[in-house]
Coordinates of C-alpha atoms in Angstrom, one line a residue:
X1 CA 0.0 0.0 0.0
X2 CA 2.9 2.8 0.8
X3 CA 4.6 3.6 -2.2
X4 CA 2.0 3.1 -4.8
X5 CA 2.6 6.7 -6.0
X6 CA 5.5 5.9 -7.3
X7 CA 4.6 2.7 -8.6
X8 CA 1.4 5.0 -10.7
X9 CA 4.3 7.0 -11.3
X10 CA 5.6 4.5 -13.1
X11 CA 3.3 2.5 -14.8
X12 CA 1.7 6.1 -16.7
X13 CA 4.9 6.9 -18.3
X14 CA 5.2 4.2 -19.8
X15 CA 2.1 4.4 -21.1
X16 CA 0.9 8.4 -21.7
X17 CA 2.3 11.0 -23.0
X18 CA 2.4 13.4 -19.7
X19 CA 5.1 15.5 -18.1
X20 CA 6.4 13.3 -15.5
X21 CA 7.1 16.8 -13.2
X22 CA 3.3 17.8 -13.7
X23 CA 2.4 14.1 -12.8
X24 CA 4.3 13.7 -9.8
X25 CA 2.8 16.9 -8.8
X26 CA -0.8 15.6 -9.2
X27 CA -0.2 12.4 -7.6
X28 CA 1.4 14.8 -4.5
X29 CA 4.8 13.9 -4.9
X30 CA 7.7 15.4 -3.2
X31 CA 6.2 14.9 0.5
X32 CA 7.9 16.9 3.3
X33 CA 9.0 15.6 6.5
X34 CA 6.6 16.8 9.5
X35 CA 9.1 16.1 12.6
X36 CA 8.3 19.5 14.9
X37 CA 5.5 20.7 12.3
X38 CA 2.7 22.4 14.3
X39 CA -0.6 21.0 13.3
X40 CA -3.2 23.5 11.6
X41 CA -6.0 23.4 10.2
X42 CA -7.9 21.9 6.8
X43 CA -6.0 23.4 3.7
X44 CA -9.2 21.9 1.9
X45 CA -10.8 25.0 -0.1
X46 CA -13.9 23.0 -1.2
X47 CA -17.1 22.8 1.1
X48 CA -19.5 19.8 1.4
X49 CA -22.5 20.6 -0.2
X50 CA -25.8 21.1 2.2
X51 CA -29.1 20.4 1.7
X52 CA -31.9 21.2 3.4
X53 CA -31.5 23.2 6.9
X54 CA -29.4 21.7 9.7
X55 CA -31.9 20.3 12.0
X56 CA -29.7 20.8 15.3
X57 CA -26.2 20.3 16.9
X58 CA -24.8 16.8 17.3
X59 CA -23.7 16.9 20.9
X60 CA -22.7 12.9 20.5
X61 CA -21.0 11.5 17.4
X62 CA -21.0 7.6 16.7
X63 CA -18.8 7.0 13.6
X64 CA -18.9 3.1 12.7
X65 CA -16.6 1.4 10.2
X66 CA -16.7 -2.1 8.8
X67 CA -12.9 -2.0 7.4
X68 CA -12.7 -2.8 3.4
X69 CA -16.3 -3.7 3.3
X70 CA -17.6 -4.2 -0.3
X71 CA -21.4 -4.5 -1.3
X72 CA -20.5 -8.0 -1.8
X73 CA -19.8 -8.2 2.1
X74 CA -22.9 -6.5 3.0
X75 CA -24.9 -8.7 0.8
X76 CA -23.2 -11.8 1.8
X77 CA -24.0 -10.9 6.1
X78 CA -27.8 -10.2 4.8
X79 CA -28.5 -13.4 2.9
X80 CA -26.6 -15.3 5.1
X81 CA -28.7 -14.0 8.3
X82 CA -31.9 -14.0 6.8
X83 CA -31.7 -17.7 5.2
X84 CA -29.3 -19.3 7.9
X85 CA -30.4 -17.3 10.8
X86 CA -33.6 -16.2 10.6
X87 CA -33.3 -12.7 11.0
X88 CA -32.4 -10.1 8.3
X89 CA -29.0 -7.7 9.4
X90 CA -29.5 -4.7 11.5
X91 CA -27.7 -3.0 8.8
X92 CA -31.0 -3.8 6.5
X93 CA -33.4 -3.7 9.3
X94 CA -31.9 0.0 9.7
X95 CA -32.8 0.9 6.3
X96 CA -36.6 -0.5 6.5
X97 CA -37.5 0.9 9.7
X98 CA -35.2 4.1 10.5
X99 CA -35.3 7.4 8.7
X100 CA -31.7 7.2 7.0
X101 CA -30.1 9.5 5.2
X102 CA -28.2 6.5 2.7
X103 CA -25.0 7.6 0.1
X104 CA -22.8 6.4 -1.8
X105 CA -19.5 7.0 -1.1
X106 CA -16.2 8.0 -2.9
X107 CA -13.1 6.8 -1.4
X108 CA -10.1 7.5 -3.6
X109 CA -7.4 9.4 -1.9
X110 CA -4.5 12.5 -3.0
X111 CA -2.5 9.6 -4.6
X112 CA -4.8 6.7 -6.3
X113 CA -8.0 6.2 -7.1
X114 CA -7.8 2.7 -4.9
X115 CA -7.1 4.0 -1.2
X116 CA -5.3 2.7 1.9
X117 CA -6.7 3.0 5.3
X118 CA -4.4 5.9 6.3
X119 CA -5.6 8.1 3.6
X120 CA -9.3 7.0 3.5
X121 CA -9.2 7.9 7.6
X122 CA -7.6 10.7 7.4
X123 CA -9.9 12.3 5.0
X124 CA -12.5 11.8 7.8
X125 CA -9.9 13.3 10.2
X126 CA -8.5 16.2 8.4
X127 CA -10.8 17.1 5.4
X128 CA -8.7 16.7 2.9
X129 CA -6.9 13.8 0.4
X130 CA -4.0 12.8 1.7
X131 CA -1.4 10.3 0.0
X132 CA -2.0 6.5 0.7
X133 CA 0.3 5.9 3.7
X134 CA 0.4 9.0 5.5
X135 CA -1.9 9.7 8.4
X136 CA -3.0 13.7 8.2
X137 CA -0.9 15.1 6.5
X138 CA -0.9 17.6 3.4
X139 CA 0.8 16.2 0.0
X140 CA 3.0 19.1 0.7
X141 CA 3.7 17.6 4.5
X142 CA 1.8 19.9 6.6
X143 CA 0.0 18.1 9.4
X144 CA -3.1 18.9 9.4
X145 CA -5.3 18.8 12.6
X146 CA -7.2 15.7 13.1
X147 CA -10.7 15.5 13.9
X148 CA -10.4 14.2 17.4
X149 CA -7.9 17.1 18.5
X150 CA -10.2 19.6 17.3
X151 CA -13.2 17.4 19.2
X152 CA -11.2 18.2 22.0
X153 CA -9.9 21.6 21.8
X154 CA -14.0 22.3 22.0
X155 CA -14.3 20.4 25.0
X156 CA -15.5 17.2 24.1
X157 CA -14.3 14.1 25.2
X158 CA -12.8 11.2 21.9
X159 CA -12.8 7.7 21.8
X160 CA -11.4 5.1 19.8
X161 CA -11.9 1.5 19.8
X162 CA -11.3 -1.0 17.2
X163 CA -10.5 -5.1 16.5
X164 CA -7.2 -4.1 15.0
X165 CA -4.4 -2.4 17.1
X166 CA -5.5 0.5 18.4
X167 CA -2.8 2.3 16.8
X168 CA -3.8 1.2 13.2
X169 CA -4.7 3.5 10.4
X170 CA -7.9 4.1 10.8
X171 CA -8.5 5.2 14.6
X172 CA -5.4 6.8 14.1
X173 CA -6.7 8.7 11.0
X174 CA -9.1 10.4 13.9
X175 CA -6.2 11.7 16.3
X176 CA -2.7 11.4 14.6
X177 CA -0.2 12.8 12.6
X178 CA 2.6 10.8 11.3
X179 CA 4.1 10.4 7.8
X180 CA 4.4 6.7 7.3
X181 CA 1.2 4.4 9.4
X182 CA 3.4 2.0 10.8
X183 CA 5.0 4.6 13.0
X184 CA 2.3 3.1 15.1
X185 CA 4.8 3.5 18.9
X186 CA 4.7 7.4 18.1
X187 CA 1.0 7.0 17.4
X188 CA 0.6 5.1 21.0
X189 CA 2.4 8.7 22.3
X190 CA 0.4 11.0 20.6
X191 CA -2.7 9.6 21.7
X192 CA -1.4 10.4 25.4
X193 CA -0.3 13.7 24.6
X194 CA -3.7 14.2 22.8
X195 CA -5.7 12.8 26.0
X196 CA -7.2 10.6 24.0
X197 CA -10.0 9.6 26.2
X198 CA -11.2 6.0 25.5
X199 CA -8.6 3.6 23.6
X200 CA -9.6 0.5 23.3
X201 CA -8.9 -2.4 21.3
X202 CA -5.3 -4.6 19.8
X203 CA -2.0 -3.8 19.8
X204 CA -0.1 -3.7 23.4
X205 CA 3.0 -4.7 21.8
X206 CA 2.9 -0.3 20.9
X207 CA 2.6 0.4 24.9
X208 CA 5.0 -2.5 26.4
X209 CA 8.7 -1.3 27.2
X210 CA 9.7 -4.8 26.6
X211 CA 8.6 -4.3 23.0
X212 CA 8.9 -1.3 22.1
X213 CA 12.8 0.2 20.2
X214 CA 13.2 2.6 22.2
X215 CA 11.6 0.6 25.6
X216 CA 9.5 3.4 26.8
X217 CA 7.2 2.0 29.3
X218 CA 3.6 3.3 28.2
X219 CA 1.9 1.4 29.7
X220 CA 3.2 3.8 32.7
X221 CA 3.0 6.9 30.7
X222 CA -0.5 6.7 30.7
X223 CA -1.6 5.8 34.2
X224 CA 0.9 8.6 35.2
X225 CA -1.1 10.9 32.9
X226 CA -4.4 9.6 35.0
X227 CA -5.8 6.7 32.4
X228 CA -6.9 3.3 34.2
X229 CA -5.0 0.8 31.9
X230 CA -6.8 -2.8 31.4
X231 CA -5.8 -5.6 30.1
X232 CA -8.4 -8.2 29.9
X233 CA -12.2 -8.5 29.8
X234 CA -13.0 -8.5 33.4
X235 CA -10.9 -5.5 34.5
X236 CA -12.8 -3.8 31.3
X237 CA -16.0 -4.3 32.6
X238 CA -15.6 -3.1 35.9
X239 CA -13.6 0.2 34.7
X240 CA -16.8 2.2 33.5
X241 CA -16.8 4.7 35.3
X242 CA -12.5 5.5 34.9
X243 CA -11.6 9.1 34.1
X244 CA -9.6 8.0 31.4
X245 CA -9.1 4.5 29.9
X246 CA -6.4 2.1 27.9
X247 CA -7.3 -1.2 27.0
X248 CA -4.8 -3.0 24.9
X249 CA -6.5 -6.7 24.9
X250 CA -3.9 -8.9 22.4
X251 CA 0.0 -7.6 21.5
X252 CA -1.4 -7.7 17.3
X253 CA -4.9 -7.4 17.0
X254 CA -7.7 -8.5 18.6
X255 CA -8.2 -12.4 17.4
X256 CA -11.1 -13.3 14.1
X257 CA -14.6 -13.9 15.8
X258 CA -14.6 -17.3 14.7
X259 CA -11.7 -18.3 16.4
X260 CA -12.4 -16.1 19.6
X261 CA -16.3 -17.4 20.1
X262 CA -14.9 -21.4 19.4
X263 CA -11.6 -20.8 22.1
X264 CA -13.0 -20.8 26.1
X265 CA -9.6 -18.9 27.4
X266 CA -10.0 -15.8 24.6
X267 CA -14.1 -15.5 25.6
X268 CA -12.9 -15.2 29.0
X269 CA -9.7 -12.8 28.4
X270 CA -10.2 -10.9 25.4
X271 CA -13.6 -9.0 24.8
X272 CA -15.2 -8.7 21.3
X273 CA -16.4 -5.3 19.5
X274 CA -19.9 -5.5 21.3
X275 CA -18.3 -5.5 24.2
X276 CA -15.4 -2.6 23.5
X277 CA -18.3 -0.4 22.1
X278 CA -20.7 -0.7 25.4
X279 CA -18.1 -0.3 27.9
X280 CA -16.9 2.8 25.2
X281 CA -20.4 4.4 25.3
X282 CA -21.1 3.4 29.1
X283 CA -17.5 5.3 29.7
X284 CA -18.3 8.6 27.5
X285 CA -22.4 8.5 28.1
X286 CA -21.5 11.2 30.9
X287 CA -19.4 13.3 28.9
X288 CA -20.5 17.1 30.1
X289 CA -20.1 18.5 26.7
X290 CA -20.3 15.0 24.5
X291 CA -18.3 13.2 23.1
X292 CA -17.0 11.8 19.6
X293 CA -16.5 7.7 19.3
X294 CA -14.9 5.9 16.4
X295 CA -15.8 2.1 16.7
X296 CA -13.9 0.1 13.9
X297 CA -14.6 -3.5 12.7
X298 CA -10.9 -3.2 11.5
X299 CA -10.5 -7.3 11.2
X300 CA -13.4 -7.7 8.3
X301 CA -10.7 -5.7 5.7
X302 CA -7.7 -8.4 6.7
X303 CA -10.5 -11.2 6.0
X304 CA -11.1 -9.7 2.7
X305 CA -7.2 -9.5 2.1
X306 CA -7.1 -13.2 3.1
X307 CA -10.0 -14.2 1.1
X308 CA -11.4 -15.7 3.6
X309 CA -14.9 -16.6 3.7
X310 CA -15.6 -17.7 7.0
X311 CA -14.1 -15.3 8.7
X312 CA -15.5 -12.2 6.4
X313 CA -18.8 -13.3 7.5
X314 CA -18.5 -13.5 10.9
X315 CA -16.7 -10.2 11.4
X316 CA -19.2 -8.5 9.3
X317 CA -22.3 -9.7 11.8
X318 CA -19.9 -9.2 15.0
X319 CA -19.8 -5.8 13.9
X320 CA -23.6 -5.3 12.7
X321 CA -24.3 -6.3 16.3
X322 CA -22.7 -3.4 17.4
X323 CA -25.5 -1.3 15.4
X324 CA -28.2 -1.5 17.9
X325 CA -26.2 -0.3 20.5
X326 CA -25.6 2.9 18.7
X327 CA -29.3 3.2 18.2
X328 CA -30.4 2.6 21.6
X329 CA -27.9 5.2 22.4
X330 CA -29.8 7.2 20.1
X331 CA -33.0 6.8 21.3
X332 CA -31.5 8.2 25.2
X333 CA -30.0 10.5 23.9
X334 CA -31.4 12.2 20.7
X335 CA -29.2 14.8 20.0
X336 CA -26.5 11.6 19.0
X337 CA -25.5 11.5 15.2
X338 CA -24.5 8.6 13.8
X339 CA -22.4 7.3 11.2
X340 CA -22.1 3.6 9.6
X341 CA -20.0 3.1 6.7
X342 CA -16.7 2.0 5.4
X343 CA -13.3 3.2 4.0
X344 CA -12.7 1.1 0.9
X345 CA -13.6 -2.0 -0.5
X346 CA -11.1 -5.1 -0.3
X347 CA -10.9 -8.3 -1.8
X348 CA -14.0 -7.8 -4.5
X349 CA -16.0 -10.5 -2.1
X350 CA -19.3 -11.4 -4.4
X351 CA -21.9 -14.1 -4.2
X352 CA -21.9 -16.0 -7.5
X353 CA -24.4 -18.0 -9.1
X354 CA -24.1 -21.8 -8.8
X355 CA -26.4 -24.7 -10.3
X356 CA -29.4 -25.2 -12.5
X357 CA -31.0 -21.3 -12.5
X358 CA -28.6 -20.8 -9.4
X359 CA -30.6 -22.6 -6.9
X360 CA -27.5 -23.8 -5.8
X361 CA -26.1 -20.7 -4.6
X362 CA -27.9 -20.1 -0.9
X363 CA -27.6 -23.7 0.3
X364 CA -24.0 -23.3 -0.7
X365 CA -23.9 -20.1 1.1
X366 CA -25.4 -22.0 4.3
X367 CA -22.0 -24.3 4.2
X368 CA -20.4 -21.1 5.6
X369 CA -22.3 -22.3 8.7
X370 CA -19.5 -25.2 9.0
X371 CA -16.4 -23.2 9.0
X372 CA -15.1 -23.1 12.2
X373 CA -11.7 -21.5 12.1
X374 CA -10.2 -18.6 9.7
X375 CA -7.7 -19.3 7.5
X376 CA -5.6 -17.6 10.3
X377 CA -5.2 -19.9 12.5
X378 CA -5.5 -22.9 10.3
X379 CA -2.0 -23.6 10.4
X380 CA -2.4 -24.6 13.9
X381 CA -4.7 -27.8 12.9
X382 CA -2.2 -29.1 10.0
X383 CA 0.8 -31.0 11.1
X384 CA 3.5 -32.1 8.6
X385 CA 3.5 -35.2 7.4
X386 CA -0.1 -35.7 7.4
X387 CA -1.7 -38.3 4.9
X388 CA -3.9 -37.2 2.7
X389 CA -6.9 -39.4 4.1
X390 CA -5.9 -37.2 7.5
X391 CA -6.1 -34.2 5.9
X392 CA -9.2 -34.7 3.6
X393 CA -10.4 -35.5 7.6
X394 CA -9.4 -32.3 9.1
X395 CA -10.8 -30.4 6.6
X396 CA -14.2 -32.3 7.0
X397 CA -14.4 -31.1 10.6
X398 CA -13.1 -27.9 10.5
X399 CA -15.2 -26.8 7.1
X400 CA -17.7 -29.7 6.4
X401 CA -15.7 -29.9 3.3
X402 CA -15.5 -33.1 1.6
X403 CA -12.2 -33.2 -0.2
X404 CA -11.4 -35.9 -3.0
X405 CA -8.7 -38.2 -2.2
X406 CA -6.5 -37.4 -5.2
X407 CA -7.3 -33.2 -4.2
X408 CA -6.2 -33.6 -0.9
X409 CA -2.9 -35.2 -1.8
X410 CA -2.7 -32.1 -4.5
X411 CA -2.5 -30.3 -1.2
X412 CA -0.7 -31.6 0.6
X413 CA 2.3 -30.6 -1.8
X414 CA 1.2 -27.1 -1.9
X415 CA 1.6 -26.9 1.7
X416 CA 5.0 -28.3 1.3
X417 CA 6.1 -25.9 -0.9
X418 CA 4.9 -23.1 1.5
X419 CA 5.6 -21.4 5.1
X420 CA 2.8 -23.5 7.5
X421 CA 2.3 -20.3 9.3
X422 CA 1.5 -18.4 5.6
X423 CA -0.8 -16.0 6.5
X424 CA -2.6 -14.0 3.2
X425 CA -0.3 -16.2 0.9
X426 CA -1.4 -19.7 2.3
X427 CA -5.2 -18.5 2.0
X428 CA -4.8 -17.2 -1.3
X429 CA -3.0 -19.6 -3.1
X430 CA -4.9 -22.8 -1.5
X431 CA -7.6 -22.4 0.3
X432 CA -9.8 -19.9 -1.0
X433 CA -9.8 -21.2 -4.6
X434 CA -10.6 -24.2 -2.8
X435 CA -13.4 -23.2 -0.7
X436 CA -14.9 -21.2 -3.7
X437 CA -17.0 -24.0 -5.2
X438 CA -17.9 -24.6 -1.7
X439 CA -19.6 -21.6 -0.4
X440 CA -20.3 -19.7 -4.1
X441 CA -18.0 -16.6 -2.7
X442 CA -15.1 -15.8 -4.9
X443 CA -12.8 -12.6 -4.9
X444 CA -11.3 -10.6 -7.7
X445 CA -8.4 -9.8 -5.9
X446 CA -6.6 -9.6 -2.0
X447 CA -6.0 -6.1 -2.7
X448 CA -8.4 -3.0 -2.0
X449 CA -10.5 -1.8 -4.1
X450 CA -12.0 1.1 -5.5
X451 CA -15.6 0.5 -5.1
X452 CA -18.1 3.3 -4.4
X453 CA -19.6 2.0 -1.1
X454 CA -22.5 2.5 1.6
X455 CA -22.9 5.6 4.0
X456 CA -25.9 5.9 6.4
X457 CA -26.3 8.5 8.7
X458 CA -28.9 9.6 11.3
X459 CA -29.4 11.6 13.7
X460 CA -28.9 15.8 13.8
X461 CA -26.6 16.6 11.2
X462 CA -27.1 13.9 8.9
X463 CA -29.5 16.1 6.7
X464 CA -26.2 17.7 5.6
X465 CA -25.7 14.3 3.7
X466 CA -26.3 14.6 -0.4
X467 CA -26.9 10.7 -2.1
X468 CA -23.4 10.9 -3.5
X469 CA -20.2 12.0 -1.1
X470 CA -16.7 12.2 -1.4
X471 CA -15.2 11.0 1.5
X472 CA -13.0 14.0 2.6
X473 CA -16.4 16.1 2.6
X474 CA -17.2 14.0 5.4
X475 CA -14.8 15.9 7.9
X476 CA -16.9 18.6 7.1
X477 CA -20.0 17.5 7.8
X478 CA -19.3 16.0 11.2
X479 CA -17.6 19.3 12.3
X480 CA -20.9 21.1 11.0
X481 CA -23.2 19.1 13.2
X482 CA -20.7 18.9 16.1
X483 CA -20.2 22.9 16.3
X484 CA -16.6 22.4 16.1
X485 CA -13.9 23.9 13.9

């Protein structure tokens, strides 16, 4: 994802017939470095249009993200609820029985018309398109003042919470500045300086001194600076009612849903989105001037990038659980807006049409009901040297899969061939092709996309929304409705 400017760069000079100076320019080349940089405001010069007449101030903001969710995703959690569970997703439920402002979404940032999370949050944060990789800054390296710093320069209290570390792109697109997103320790440090009020979700490995390079102890830091620090579920749930509050839950990020809900000591230790976003709203609820809250369902993009089905789903209903808690919310406390959307589309996740007049196609849909482990933590079940009548086994129980003799033996020399821990490679090059026939998903890539996606708002400010939005103008908007500037 960093460097794809150059890689455009590249690629278009081969190809058109345009002043490489004038197209480095447009694709913000020549970035500046932003150590001791004072942050100002939006250097944005467009406005968001407005329509109609603002109907009030937002004194609460609930801005949700499903990470790299496509339409494809959002279908898939629907049919899958209503036909395997009974129930149709809040998401949909939202749009039959609320009055939703709905958009579409453009997500391209300063440097591609595909995004990165960095860029995608930060045009929520800052207002403007910034280059993939960078976390609110101008193209000409001017940090610009994130949305949560200006949140609390007005005297409202921010809060961050997330399945991914805590310090990944997109909370930190709401309350950092840093030229490259992996510079995820100085993150950690500028959410302290920033007083960050509610941080909750991966990534303690940022915090702990026996981690970090330069072995500053955070973890210290911020119960020196008046934070109540947590570490597991329990101590969460009992810290309500802390001035201030860190919870760092896993050293990465928080684990897939379908390995957390099927593993006994993570149910007990680790706590899932629902339960990061109620002990996030129970925390800020008494905010005396309100209160801005990010809540990101940052594992359903790496599912995408994995390709991996089972996983996808589940993330994607984890989070749509989280929906009616914003709502209720809502209904206490009317003056809330909220926000559900997402940054980018990844992986090109689409349901496809299998069988005689595709009648085929839900009941294979309905195997997704038999995967129990993401591709992950797959690694974990295979052992080398496995027979192929073992492995055609293991795959039966862990994904109801029923694997030809002569398949599994195929596979077993793939596996060979690669790293047993492989990560996006080993669920790209074996098992999602695999599983594809199985479940009628299939991707188009394990890279983001550039798909216009889904924006629903409600709530006082959301009248502000027009049916098509670029997703800078959203900063904007959400300042509007806050009061804030």
């Amino acid at each position: 994802m960093v460097g794809i400017a150059g890689k455009l760069n590249n690629r278009f000079s081969a190809k058109m017939s345009v002043n490489r100076r004038d197209f480095v320019r447009l694709l913000g080349g020549g970035l500046a470095a932003v150590t001791g940089l004072p942050l100002i405001g939006s250097a944005e010069t467009k406005k968001p249009t407005v329509i109609g007449s603002p109907s009030g101030k937002a004194r609460n903001v609930i801005f949700m993200v499903s990470d790299g969710m496509t339409h494809g995703t959002l279908a898939l959690a629907e049919q899958y609820s209503r036909y395997v569970l009974g129930k149709p997703t809040n998401w949909m439920n939202l749009y039959r029985k609320r009055p939703v402002v709905r958009a579409l979404q453009e997500t391209r940032s300063h440097s591609s018309i595909v995004t990165d999370s960095a860029a995608a949050s930060s045009s929520w944060g800052c207002g403007q398109r910034v280059i993939n990789g960078k976390i609110n800054l101008s193209p000409e390296g001017v940090a610009l003042t994130p949305i949560g710093v200006k949140a609390k320069r007005s005297g409202k209290e921010v809060g961050l919470v997330s399945t991914a570390r805590i310090t990944h792109a997109t909370p930190a697109g709401f309350a950092a500045n840093v030229e490259f997103r992996d510079q995820e320790d100085t993150i950690a440090e500028q959410y302290l300086t920033r007083e960050i009020d509610v941080l909750l979700g991966g990534g303690s490995r940022h915090f702990d001194p026996a981690v970090r390079a330069d072995k500053k102890d955070l973890f210290a830091n911020y119960l020196n600076g008046g934070y109540t620090v947590v570490r597991n579920k329990v101590d969460l749930l009992k810290a309500a009612s802390a001035k201030r509050l860190l919870g760092t839950f896993c050293p990465d990020h928080v684990p897939y849903t379908i390995d957390h809900q099927r593993n006994p000591e993570l149910m007990r230790d680790v706590p899932t989105l629902h339960e990061m976003m109620s002990a996030a709203l129970s925390r800020l609820e008494h905010s005396p001037n309100g209160f801005l809250l990010q809540v990101e369902g940052g594992r359903i993009d790496h599912a995408a990038h994995a390709n991996d089905a089972g996983a996808l789903l589940q993330e994607q209903l984890m989070f749509d659980s989280c929906i009616p808690l914003a709502l209720e919310f809502q209904e206490r406390h009317p003056d809330t807006l909220i926000i559900i959307t997402t940054d980018h589309g990844t992986g090109g996740c689409h349901i496809n049409g299998e069988g005689k007049e595709y009648a085929d196609s839900m009941p294979m849909v309905a195997n997704l009901q038999k995967y129990t482990v993401s591709f992950e933590c797959l690694g974990q079940h295979l052992k080398k040297g496995m027979s192929a009548a073992q492995l055609q086994e293991k795959l039966a129980l862990l994904y109801g899969l029923n694997l030809p003799a002569s398949r599994a033996q195929e596979i077993l020399l793939e596996l060979a061939a690669i790293d047993a821990e492989g990560g996006y490679k080993y669920a790209g090059n074996i098992m999602a092709p695999l599983l594809a026939k199985h479940c009628a998903i299939d991707w188009t890539t394990h890279n983001h996309t550039g798909d216009l996606v889904e924006f629903a708002a409600l709530g006082p400010g959301s009248e502000r929304i027009t049916p098509f939005i670029e997703n800078w103008q959203v900063h904007g908007v959400v300042c509007q409705a806050m009061g804030i500037e």
